Coordinates of N, CA, C and O in Angstrom, one line a residue:
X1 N 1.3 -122.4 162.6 CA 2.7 -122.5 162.5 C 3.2 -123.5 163.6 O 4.0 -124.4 163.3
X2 N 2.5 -123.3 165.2 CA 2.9 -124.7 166.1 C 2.8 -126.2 165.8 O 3.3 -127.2 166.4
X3 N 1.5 -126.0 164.4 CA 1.9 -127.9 163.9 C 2.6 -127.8 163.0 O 3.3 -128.8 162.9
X4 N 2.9 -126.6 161.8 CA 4.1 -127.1 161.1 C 5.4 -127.4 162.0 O 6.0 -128.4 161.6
X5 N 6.0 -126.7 163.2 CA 6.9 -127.4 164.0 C 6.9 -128.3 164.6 O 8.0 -128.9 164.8
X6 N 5.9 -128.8 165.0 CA 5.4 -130.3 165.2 C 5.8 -131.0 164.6 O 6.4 -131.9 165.1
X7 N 5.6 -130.9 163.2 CA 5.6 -132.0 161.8 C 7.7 -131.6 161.8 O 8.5 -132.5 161.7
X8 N 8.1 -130.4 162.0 CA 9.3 -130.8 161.4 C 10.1 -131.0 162.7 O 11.3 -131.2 162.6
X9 N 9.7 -131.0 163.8 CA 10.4 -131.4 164.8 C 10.4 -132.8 164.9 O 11.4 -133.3 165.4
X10 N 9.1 -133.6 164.4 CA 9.2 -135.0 164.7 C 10.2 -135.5 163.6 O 11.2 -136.2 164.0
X11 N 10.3 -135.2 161.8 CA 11.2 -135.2 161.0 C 12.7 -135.0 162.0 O 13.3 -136.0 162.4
X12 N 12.8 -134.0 162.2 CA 14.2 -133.6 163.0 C 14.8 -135.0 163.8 O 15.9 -135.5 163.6
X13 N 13.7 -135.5 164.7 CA 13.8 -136.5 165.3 C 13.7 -137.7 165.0 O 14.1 -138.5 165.9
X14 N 13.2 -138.1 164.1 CA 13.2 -139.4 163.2 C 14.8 -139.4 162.7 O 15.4 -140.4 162.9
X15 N 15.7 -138.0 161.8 CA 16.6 -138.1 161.6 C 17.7 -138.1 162.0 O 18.7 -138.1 161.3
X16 N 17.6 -137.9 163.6 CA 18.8 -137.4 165.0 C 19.5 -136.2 163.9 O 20.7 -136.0 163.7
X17 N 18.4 -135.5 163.5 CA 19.3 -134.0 163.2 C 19.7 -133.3 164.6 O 19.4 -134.0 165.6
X18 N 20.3 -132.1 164.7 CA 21.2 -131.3 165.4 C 20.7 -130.2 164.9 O 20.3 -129.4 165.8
X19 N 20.6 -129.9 163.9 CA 19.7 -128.3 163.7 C 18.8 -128.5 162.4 O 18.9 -129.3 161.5
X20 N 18.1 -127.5 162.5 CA 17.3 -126.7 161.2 C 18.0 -126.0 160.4 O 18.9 -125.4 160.8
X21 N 17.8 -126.1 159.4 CA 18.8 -125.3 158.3 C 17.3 -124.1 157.8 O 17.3 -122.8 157.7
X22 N 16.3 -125.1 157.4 CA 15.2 -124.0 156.3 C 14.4 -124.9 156.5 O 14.7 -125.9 157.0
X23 N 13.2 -124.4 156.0 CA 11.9 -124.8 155.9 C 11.1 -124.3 155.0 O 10.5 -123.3 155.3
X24 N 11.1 -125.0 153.5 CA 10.5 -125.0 152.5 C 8.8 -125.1 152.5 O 8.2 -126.2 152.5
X25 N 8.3 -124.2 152.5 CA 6.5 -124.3 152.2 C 6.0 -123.8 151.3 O 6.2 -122.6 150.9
X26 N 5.4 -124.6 150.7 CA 4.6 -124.1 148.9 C 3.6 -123.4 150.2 O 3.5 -123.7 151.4
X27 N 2.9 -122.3 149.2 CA 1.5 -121.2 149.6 C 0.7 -121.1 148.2 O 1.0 -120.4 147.3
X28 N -0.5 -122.0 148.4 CA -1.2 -121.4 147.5 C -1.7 -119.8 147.6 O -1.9 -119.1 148.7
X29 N -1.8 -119.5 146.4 CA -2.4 -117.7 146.0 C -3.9 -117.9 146.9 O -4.2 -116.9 147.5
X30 N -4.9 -118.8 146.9 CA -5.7 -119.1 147.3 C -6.2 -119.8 148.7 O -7.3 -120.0 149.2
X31 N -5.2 -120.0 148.9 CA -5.0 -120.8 150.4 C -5.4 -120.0 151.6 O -6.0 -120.6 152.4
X32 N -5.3 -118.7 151.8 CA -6.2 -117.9 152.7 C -5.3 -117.4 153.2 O -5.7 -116.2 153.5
X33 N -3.7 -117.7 153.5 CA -2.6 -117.7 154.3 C -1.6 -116.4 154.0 O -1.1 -116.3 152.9
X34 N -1.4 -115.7 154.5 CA -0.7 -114.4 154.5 C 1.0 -114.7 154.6 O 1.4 -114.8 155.8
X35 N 1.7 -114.9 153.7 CA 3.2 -115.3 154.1 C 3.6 -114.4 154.7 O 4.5 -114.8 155.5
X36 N 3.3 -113.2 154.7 CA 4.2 -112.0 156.4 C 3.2 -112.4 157.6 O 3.8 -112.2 158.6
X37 N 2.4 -112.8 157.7 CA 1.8 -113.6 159.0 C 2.9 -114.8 159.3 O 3.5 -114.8 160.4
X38 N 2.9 -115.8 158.3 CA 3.4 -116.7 158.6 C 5.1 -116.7 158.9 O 5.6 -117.6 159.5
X39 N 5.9 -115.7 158.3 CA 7.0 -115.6 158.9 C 6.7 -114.7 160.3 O 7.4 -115.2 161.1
X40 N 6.2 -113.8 160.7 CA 5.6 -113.6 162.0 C 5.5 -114.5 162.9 O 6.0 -114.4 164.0
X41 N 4.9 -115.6 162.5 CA 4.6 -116.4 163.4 C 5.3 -117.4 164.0 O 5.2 -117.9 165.1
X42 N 6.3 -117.6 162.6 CA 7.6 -118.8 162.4 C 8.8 -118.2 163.4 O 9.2 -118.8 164.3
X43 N 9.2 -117.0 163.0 CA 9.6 -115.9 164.0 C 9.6 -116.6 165.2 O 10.6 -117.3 165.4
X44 N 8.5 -116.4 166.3 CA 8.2 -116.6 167.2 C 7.7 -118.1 167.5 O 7.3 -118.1 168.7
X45 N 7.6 -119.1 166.9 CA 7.1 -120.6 167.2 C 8.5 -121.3 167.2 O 8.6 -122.5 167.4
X46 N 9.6 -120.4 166.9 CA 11.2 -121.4 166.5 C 12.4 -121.0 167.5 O 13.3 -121.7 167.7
X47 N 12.1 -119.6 168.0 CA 12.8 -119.7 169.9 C 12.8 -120.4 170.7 O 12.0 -120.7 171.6
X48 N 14.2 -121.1 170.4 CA 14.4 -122.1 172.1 C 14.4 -123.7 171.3 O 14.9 -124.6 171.9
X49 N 13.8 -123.8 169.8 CA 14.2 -124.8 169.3 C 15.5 -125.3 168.8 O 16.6 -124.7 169.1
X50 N 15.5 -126.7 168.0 CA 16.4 -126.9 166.8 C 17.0 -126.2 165.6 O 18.0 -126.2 164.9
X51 N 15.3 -125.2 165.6 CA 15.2 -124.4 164.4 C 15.2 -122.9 164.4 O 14.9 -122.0 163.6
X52 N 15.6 -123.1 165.5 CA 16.2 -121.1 166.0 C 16.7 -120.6 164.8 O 16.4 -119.5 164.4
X53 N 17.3 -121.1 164.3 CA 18.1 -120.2 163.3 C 17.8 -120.4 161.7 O 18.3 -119.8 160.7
X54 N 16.9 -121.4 161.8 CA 16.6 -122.0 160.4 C 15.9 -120.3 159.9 O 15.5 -119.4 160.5
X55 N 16.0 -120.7 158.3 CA 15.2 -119.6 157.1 C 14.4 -120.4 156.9 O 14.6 -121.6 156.6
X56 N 12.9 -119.8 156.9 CA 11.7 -120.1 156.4 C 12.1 -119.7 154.7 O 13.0 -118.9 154.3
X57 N 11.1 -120.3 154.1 CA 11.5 -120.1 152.5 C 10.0 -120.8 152.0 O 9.7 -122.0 151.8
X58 N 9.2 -119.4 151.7 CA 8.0 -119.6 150.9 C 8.1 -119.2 149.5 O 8.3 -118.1 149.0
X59 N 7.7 -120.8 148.7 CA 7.3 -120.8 147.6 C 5.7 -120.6 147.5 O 4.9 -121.3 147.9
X60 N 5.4 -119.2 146.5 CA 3.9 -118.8 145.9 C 3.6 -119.9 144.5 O 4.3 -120.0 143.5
X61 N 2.3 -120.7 145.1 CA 1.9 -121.5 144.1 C 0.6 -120.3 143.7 O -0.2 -119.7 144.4
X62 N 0.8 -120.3 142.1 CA -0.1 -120.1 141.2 C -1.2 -120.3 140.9 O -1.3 -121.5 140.7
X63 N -2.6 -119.7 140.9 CA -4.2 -120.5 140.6 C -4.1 -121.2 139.5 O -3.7 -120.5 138.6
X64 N -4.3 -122.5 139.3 CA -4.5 -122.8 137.9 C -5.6 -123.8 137.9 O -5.6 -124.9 138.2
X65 N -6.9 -123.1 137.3 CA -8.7 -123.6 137.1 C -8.3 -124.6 135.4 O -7.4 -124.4 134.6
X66 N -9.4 -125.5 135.7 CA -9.6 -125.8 134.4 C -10.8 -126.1 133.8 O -11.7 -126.3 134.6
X67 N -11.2 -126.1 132.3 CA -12.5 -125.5 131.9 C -12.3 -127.0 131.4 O -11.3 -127.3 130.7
X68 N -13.3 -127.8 131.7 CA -14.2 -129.3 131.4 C -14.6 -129.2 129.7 O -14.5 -130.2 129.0
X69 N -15.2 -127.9 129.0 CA -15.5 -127.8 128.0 C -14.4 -128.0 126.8 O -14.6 -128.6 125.8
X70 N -13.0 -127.3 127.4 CA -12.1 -127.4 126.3 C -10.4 -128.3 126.9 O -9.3 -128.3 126.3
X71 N -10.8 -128.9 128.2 CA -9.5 -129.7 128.7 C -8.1 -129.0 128.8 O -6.9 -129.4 128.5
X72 N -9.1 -127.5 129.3 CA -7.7 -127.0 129.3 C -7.4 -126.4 130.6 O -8.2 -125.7 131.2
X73 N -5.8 -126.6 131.0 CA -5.7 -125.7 132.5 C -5.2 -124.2 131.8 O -4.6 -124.1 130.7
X74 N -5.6 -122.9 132.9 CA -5.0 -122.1 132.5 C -5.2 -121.3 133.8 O -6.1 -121.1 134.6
X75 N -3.7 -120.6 133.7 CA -4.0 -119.4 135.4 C -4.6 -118.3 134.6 O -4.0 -117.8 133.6
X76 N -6.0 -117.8 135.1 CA -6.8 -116.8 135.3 C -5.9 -115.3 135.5 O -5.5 -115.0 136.6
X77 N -5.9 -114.9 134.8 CA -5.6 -113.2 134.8 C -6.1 -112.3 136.4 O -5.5 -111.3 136.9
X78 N -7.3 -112.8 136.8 CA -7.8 -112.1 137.8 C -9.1 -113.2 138.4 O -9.1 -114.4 138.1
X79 N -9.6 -112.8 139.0 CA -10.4 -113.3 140.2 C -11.8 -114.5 139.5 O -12.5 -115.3 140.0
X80 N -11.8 -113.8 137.9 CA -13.2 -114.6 137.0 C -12.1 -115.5 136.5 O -11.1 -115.3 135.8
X81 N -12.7 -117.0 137.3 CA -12.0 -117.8 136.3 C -12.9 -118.4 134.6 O -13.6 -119.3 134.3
X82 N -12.3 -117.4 133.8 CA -12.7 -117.4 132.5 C -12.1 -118.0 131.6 O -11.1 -117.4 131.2
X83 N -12.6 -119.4 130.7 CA -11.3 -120.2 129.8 C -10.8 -119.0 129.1 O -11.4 -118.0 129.1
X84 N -9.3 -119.2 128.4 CA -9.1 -118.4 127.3 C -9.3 -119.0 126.2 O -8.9 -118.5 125.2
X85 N -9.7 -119.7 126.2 CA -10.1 -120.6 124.5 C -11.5 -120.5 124.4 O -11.8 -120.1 123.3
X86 N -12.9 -120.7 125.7 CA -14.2 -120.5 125.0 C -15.1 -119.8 125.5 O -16.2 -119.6 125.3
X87 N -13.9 -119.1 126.9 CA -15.0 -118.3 127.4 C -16.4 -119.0 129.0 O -17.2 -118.6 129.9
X88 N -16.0 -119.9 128.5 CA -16.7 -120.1 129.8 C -15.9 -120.8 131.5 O -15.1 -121.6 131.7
X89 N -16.9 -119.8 132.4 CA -16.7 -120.2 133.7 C -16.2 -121.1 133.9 O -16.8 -121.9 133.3
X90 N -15.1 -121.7 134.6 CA -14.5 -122.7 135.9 C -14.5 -122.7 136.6 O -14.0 -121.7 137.1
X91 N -15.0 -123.3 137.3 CA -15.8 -123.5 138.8 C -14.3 -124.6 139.6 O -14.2 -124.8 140.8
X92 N -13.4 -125.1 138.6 CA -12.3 -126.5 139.3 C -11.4 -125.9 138.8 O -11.0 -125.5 137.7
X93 N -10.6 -125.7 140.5 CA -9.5 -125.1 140.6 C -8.3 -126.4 140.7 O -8.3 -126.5 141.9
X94 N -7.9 -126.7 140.5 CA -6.3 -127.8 140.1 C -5.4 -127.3 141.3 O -4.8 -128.1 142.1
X95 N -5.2 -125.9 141.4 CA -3.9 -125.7 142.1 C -4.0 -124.0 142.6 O -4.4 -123.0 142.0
X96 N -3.3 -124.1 144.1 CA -3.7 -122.7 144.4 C -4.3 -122.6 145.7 O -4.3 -121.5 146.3
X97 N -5.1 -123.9 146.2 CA -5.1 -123.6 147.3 C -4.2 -124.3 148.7 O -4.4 -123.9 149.9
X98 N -3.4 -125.2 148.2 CA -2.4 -125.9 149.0 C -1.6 -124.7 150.1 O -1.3 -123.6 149.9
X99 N -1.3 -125.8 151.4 CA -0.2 -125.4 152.3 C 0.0 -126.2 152.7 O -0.5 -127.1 153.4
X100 N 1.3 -126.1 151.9 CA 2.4 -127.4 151.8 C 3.5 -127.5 152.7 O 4.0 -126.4 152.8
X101 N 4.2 -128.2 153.4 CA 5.4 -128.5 154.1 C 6.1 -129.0 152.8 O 5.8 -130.1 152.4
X102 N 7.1 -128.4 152.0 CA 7.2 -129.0 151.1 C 8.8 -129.6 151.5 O 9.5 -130.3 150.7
X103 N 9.2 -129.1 152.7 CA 10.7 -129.8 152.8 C 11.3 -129.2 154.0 O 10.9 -128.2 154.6
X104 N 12.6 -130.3 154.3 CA 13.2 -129.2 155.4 C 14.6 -129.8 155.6 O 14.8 -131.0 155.9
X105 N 15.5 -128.9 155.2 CA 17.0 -128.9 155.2 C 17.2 -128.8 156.8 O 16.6 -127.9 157.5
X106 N 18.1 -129.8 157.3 CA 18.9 -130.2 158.3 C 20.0 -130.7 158.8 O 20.2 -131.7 158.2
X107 N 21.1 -130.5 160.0 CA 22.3 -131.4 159.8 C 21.9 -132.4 160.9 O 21.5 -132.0 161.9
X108 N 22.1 -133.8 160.6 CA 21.9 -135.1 161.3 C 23.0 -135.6 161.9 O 24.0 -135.0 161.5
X109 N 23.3 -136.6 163.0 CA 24.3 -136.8 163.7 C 24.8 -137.8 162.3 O 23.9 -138.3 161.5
X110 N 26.4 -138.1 162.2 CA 26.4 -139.1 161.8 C 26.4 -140.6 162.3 O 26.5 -141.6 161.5

């Protein structure tokens, strides 16, 4: 969470904002990352900033594997990534394990 502030504090300051409004992050389902950890942690890494007051706002990205046999993506029902068209194994995940900075609302000097 101290380099995602990093990353949006230098943003902030590239744009002579004045405050944080939000902070948009995709979470992959697969990414390892606990979103009540990470507002926990956002919590406490944004006292005393620009972004004291900002809303964290996590978007959950979806697993989606795809099976090489039939060119097809599809999200997995559970943990076996199994085509639904032939039945076999996916080992290539496409999407799901990203953590993303995906954005960040702020007001800038004019």
């Amino acid at each position: 969470m101290e380099e995602l502030m990093s990353l949006v504090d230098n943003a902030a300051r590239e744009q002579n904002a004045t405050s944080i409004e939000a902070i948009h992050l995709a979470v992959g389902e697969l990414s390892g990352v606990d979103p009540q950890a990470l507002s926990f942690a956002f919590d406490s890494v944004v006292q005393g900033t620009i972004a004291r007051h900002a809303k964290l706002v996590i978007s959950r990205i979806a697993v989606i594997a795809y099976c090489p046999v039939c060119s097809l993506e599809f999200t997995p029902p559970d943990v076996v990534y199994l085509c639904p068209t032939c039945g076999r194994f996916s080992q290539e995940i496409r999407q799901g394990t990203e953590l993303t900075l995906a954005s960040v609302e702020m007001t800038t000097h004019e």
